[in-house]
Short mmCIF file of C-alpha atoms in Angstrom, two decimals:
data_model
loop_
_atom_site.label_atom_id
_atom_site.label_comp_id
_atom_site.label_asym_id
_atom_site.label_seq_id
_atom_site.Cartn_x
_atom_site.Cartn_y
_atom_site.Cartn_z
CA MET A 1 176.93 133.72 187.89
CA ASN A 2 175.38 137.00 189.08
CA PRO A 3 176.43 138.01 192.58
CA THR A 4 173.93 137.16 195.33
CA LEU A 5 171.42 139.90 196.21
CA TRP A 6 173.00 140.74 199.50
CA ARG A 7 176.33 141.40 197.79
CA ARG A 8 174.64 143.65 195.20
CA LEU A 9 172.88 145.58 197.86
CA LEU A 10 176.09 146.08 199.84
CA ALA A 11 177.73 147.34 196.74
CA GLU A 12 174.84 149.80 196.13
CA PHE A 13 175.12 151.01 199.69
CA LEU A 14 178.75 151.54 199.68
CA GLY A 15 178.88 153.02 196.23
CA THR A 16 176.11 155.54 196.99
CA ALA A 17 177.64 156.40 200.35
CA LEU A 18 181.02 157.11 198.75
CA LEU A 19 179.34 159.10 195.97
CA VAL A 20 177.69 161.39 198.62
CA THR A 21 180.89 161.52 200.64
CA ALA A 22 182.69 162.82 197.52
CA VAL A 23 179.94 165.35 196.67
CA VAL A 24 179.71 166.70 200.19
CA GLY A 25 183.29 166.42 201.22
CA SER A 26 184.62 168.13 198.04
CA GLY A 27 182.07 170.86 198.61
CA VAL A 28 183.32 171.45 202.22
CA MET A 29 187.00 171.47 200.96
CA ALA A 30 186.15 173.89 198.12
CA THR A 31 184.64 176.40 200.43
CA ARG A 32 187.75 176.12 202.74
CA LEU A 33 190.19 176.57 199.86
CA SER A 34 188.45 179.41 197.97
CA ASP A 35 185.95 182.27 198.44
CA ASP A 36 185.02 182.40 194.78
CA ILE A 37 181.75 180.53 194.14
CA GLY A 38 182.59 179.68 190.50
CA LEU A 39 185.86 178.06 191.65
CA GLN A 40 184.12 176.29 194.34
CA LEU A 41 181.63 174.82 191.91
CA LEU A 42 184.46 173.79 189.60
CA GLU A 43 186.37 171.99 192.40
CA ASN A 44 183.24 170.24 193.53
CA SER A 45 182.15 169.25 190.12
CA VAL A 46 185.55 167.86 189.01
CA ALA A 47 185.84 165.80 192.26
CA THR A 48 182.37 164.44 191.84
CA ALA A 49 182.87 163.52 188.19
CA LEU A 50 186.18 161.72 188.90
CA ALA A 51 184.80 159.91 192.01
CA LEU A 52 181.70 158.70 190.08
CA GLY A 53 183.81 157.20 187.34
CA ALA A 54 185.98 155.36 189.92
CA LEU A 55 183.02 154.07 191.83
CA ILE A 56 181.34 152.76 188.68
CA LEU A 57 184.53 150.79 187.93
CA THR A 58 184.67 149.52 191.51
CA PHE A 59 181.06 148.41 192.06
CA GLY A 60 179.81 147.93 188.49
CA PRO A 61 180.86 144.20 188.26
CA VAL A 62 179.01 143.52 191.42
CA SER A 63 175.65 145.35 191.26
CA GLY A 64 175.90 147.42 188.02
CA ALA A 65 176.70 150.59 190.07
CA HIS A 66 173.36 152.08 189.65
CA LEU A 67 173.88 154.23 192.74
CA ASN A 68 170.55 156.07 191.86
CA PRO A 69 166.96 155.09 192.33
CA VAL A 70 165.93 156.47 188.91
CA VAL A 71 168.44 154.26 187.13
CA SER A 72 167.28 151.25 189.04
CA ALA A 73 163.59 152.10 188.34
CA ALA A 74 164.22 152.47 184.69
CA ASP A 75 166.16 149.26 184.61
CA TRP A 76 163.20 147.49 186.20
CA PHE A 77 160.63 149.00 184.02
CA LEU A 78 162.51 148.61 180.69
CA GLY A 79 163.40 145.00 181.38
CA ARG A 80 159.88 143.79 182.40
CA ARG A 81 158.83 142.81 178.89
CA THR A 82 162.01 140.85 178.18
CA GLY A 83 162.62 139.35 181.60
CA THR A 84 165.96 141.13 182.03
CA GLY A 85 167.13 143.80 184.51
CA LEU A 86 166.03 144.09 188.15
CA THR A 87 163.01 142.32 189.59
CA ALA A 88 160.62 144.17 191.75
CA ARG A 89 162.20 142.70 194.76
CA ASP A 90 165.71 143.74 193.57
CA LEU A 91 164.32 147.19 192.94
CA ALA A 92 162.98 147.61 196.49
CA GLY A 93 166.33 146.51 197.93
CA TYR A 94 168.38 148.69 195.61
CA VAL A 95 166.34 151.74 196.48
CA THR A 96 166.56 151.11 200.17
CA ALA A 97 170.37 150.52 200.00
CA GLN A 98 170.86 153.62 197.99
CA VAL A 99 168.88 155.91 200.23
CA ALA A 100 170.67 154.35 203.41
CA GLY A 101 173.99 154.71 201.69
CA ALA A 102 173.28 158.47 200.86
CA ILE A 103 172.38 159.18 204.45
CA ALA A 104 175.55 157.24 205.68
CA GLY A 105 177.74 159.13 203.10
CA ALA A 106 176.61 162.61 204.25
CA VAL A 107 177.33 161.71 207.87
CA LEU A 108 180.85 160.36 207.03
CA ALA A 109 181.68 163.52 205.04
CA ASP A 110 180.51 165.75 207.87
CA LEU A 111 182.53 163.73 210.46
CA MET A 112 185.63 163.83 208.32
CA PHE A 113 185.54 167.57 208.39
CA ARG A 114 184.68 167.84 212.16
CA LEU A 115 181.23 168.91 211.46
CA PRO A 116 177.93 167.89 213.23
CA ALA A 117 177.09 164.36 211.90
CA ILE A 118 173.67 165.48 210.91
CA ASP A 119 173.02 169.19 210.41
CA PHE A 120 169.96 169.81 208.24
CA ALA A 121 170.66 172.18 205.34
CA ASP A 122 168.97 175.56 205.09
CA LYS A 123 169.91 176.21 201.45
CA GLU A 124 166.56 176.66 199.65
CA ARG A 125 166.72 175.26 196.15
CA THR A 126 163.20 175.81 194.72
CA GLY A 127 161.45 177.18 191.53
CA GLY A 128 160.35 176.10 188.14
CA ASP A 129 163.72 176.77 186.60
CA LEU A 130 165.60 174.52 188.99
CA TRP A 131 162.91 171.73 188.58
CA LEU A 132 163.21 171.95 184.90
CA GLY A 133 167.04 171.58 185.33
CA GLU A 134 166.42 168.32 187.28
CA VAL A 135 164.16 167.01 184.52
CA VAL A 136 166.80 167.68 181.90
CA ALA A 137 169.61 166.28 184.00
CA THR A 138 167.77 163.11 184.98
CA ALA A 139 166.43 162.37 181.50
CA GLY A 140 169.86 162.98 179.90
CA LEU A 141 171.59 160.71 182.44
CA LEU A 142 169.13 157.88 181.66
CA LEU A 143 169.52 158.32 177.95
CA LEU A 144 173.26 158.07 178.31
CA VAL A 145 173.36 155.02 180.55
CA PHE A 146 170.88 152.94 178.62
CA ALA A 147 172.14 154.08 175.14
CA LEU A 148 175.55 152.82 176.15
CA ALA A 149 174.10 149.43 177.25
CA ARG A 150 172.04 149.03 174.12
CA SER A 151 174.95 149.77 171.85
CA GLY A 152 177.34 147.43 173.68
CA ARG A 153 179.54 150.17 174.98
CA THR A 154 179.14 149.68 178.73
CA SER A 155 183.04 149.78 179.05
CA ALA A 156 182.70 153.54 178.39
CA ALA A 157 180.18 154.07 181.20
CA PRO A 158 182.62 155.10 183.91
CA ALA A 159 184.23 157.91 181.83
CA ALA A 160 180.99 158.85 180.10
CA VAL A 161 178.71 158.99 183.01
CA GLY A 162 181.42 160.92 185.07
CA ALA A 163 181.85 163.36 182.25
CA TYR A 164 178.17 163.87 181.84
CA ILE A 165 177.49 164.58 185.54
CA GLY A 166 180.58 166.93 185.65
CA ALA A 167 179.19 168.80 182.65
CA ALA A 168 175.70 168.85 183.96
CA TYR A 169 176.86 170.64 187.10
CA TRP A 170 177.42 173.50 184.80
CA PHE A 171 174.80 173.41 182.01
CA THR A 172 171.66 172.91 184.30
CA SER A 173 170.26 175.43 186.58
CA SER A 174 169.92 172.96 189.49
CA THR A 175 173.53 171.82 189.26
CA SER A 176 172.31 168.27 188.41
CA PHE A 177 171.38 166.36 191.45
CA ALA A 178 169.53 163.84 189.16
CA ASN A 179 169.34 161.28 192.03
CA PRO A 180 166.70 161.04 194.71
CA ALA A 181 168.97 159.23 197.15
CA VAL A 182 171.67 161.82 196.84
CA THR A 183 169.17 164.57 197.08
CA ILE A 184 167.97 163.09 200.47
CA GLY A 185 171.59 162.62 201.69
CA ARG A 186 172.43 166.22 200.77
CA ALA A 187 169.59 167.48 202.94
CA LEU A 188 171.32 166.16 206.06
CA THR A 189 174.38 168.40 205.77
CA ASP A 190 174.45 172.23 206.06
CA THR A 191 177.38 172.73 203.68
CA PHE A 192 178.04 173.79 200.13
CA ALA A 193 176.27 170.69 198.69
CA GLY A 194 173.26 170.97 201.08
CA ILE A 195 169.63 171.32 200.16
CA ALA A 196 166.84 172.35 202.61
CA LEU A 197 164.41 169.66 203.59
CA THR A 198 161.57 171.82 202.26
CA SER A 199 163.26 171.78 198.71
CA VAL A 200 163.61 167.93 198.62
CA PRO A 201 160.14 167.06 197.51
CA GLY A 202 160.25 169.40 194.50
CA PHE A 203 163.58 168.01 193.41
CA ILE A 204 162.52 164.39 193.68
CA ALA A 205 159.24 165.04 191.88
CA ALA A 206 161.23 166.78 189.07
CA GLN A 207 163.61 163.76 188.96
CA LEU A 208 160.69 161.37 188.63
CA VAL A 209 159.27 163.47 185.74
CA GLY A 210 162.86 163.16 184.28
CA LEU A 211 162.58 159.35 184.77
CA ALA A 212 159.36 159.29 182.67
CA VAL A 213 160.70 161.51 180.01
CA GLY A 214 163.98 159.52 179.76
CA VAL A 215 162.14 156.23 179.58
CA GLY A 216 159.81 157.52 176.93
CA LEU A 217 162.72 158.85 174.82
CA LEU A 218 164.56 155.58 175.15
CA LEU A 219 161.64 153.53 173.97
CA ALA A 220 161.28 155.89 171.01
CA LEU A 221 164.96 155.89 170.10
CA TYR A 222 165.77 152.33 171.08
CA PRO A 223 162.60 150.12 170.92
CA SER A 224 164.43 147.05 172.07
CA VAL A 225 166.42 148.81 174.94
CA GLY A 226 164.86 146.49 177.47
CA SER A 227 166.98 143.61 176.18
CA ALA A 228 170.08 145.36 177.53
CA ALA A 229 168.76 146.02 181.03
CA ASP A 230 171.05 143.44 182.37
CA ASP A 231 174.06 145.28 181.28
CA VAL A 232 173.29 148.62 183.16
CA VAL A 233 175.70 150.20 184.05
CA VAL A 234 178.73 147.75 183.70
CA VAL A 235 178.19 144.20 182.55
CA ALA A 236 177.84 142.17 185.84
CA HIS A 237 177.25 138.64 184.41
CA GLY A 238 180.67 138.25 182.87
CA VAL A 239 182.76 138.38 185.94
CA PRO A 240 185.04 135.41 186.22
CA GLN A 241 184.14 133.08 189.10
CA GLN A 242 186.94 132.49 191.56
CA GLU A 243 187.58 129.49 193.64
CA GLY A 244 185.29 129.37 196.55
CA ASP A 245 182.94 132.01 194.95
CA THR A 246 179.26 131.16 195.33
CA ARG A 247 177.80 133.48 192.67
#
């Protein structure tokens, strides 16, 4: 009864695109409404947190609403021993759809605000402190997502994940990108949310370290977490089948 792969990939593409549109668009709007950097960050973080929760509710029943290559990679890795979660083929498709969606979302946000469709950012974000912030943000996100699934509380994921990302904007030095696809998308817009192309490899490397740390902690805290890989982020296999549905 799971949706076919093309539907899941479409959901991941659209969900990631709209997430990046929310991040970039709210950043542009924030800079146009206020000159105070703290208020700009507050506006950007609140809009992103609320949009993320809504997107998980919208696309979760179709694809799980991963919207993030590290979530998909963790789902694949943790589910291998129990035959749950994404297959290797699914993982490749999810990551491709997420990266393509992130690029499309950045372009869409720029066009909405009458900016160049693609304008590479020049905002340098580099240094050990920022990379450490990305490790913390990414590992914490994975702990939250899979702990919710393992404890049967996936219904709380939209609010909990949105709240975590909104808070991590403020308690991490990097403002919590925690997502390789979003990082790539944000490199294509020279706006408040932008990141210079030269800073992207360091951020993605830190996110992959966060992936390893998060998976290690999950296995230590929840040894059977792989059995819940099918339920990340929102249970997808319990969606009622409608007349004419081919799932």
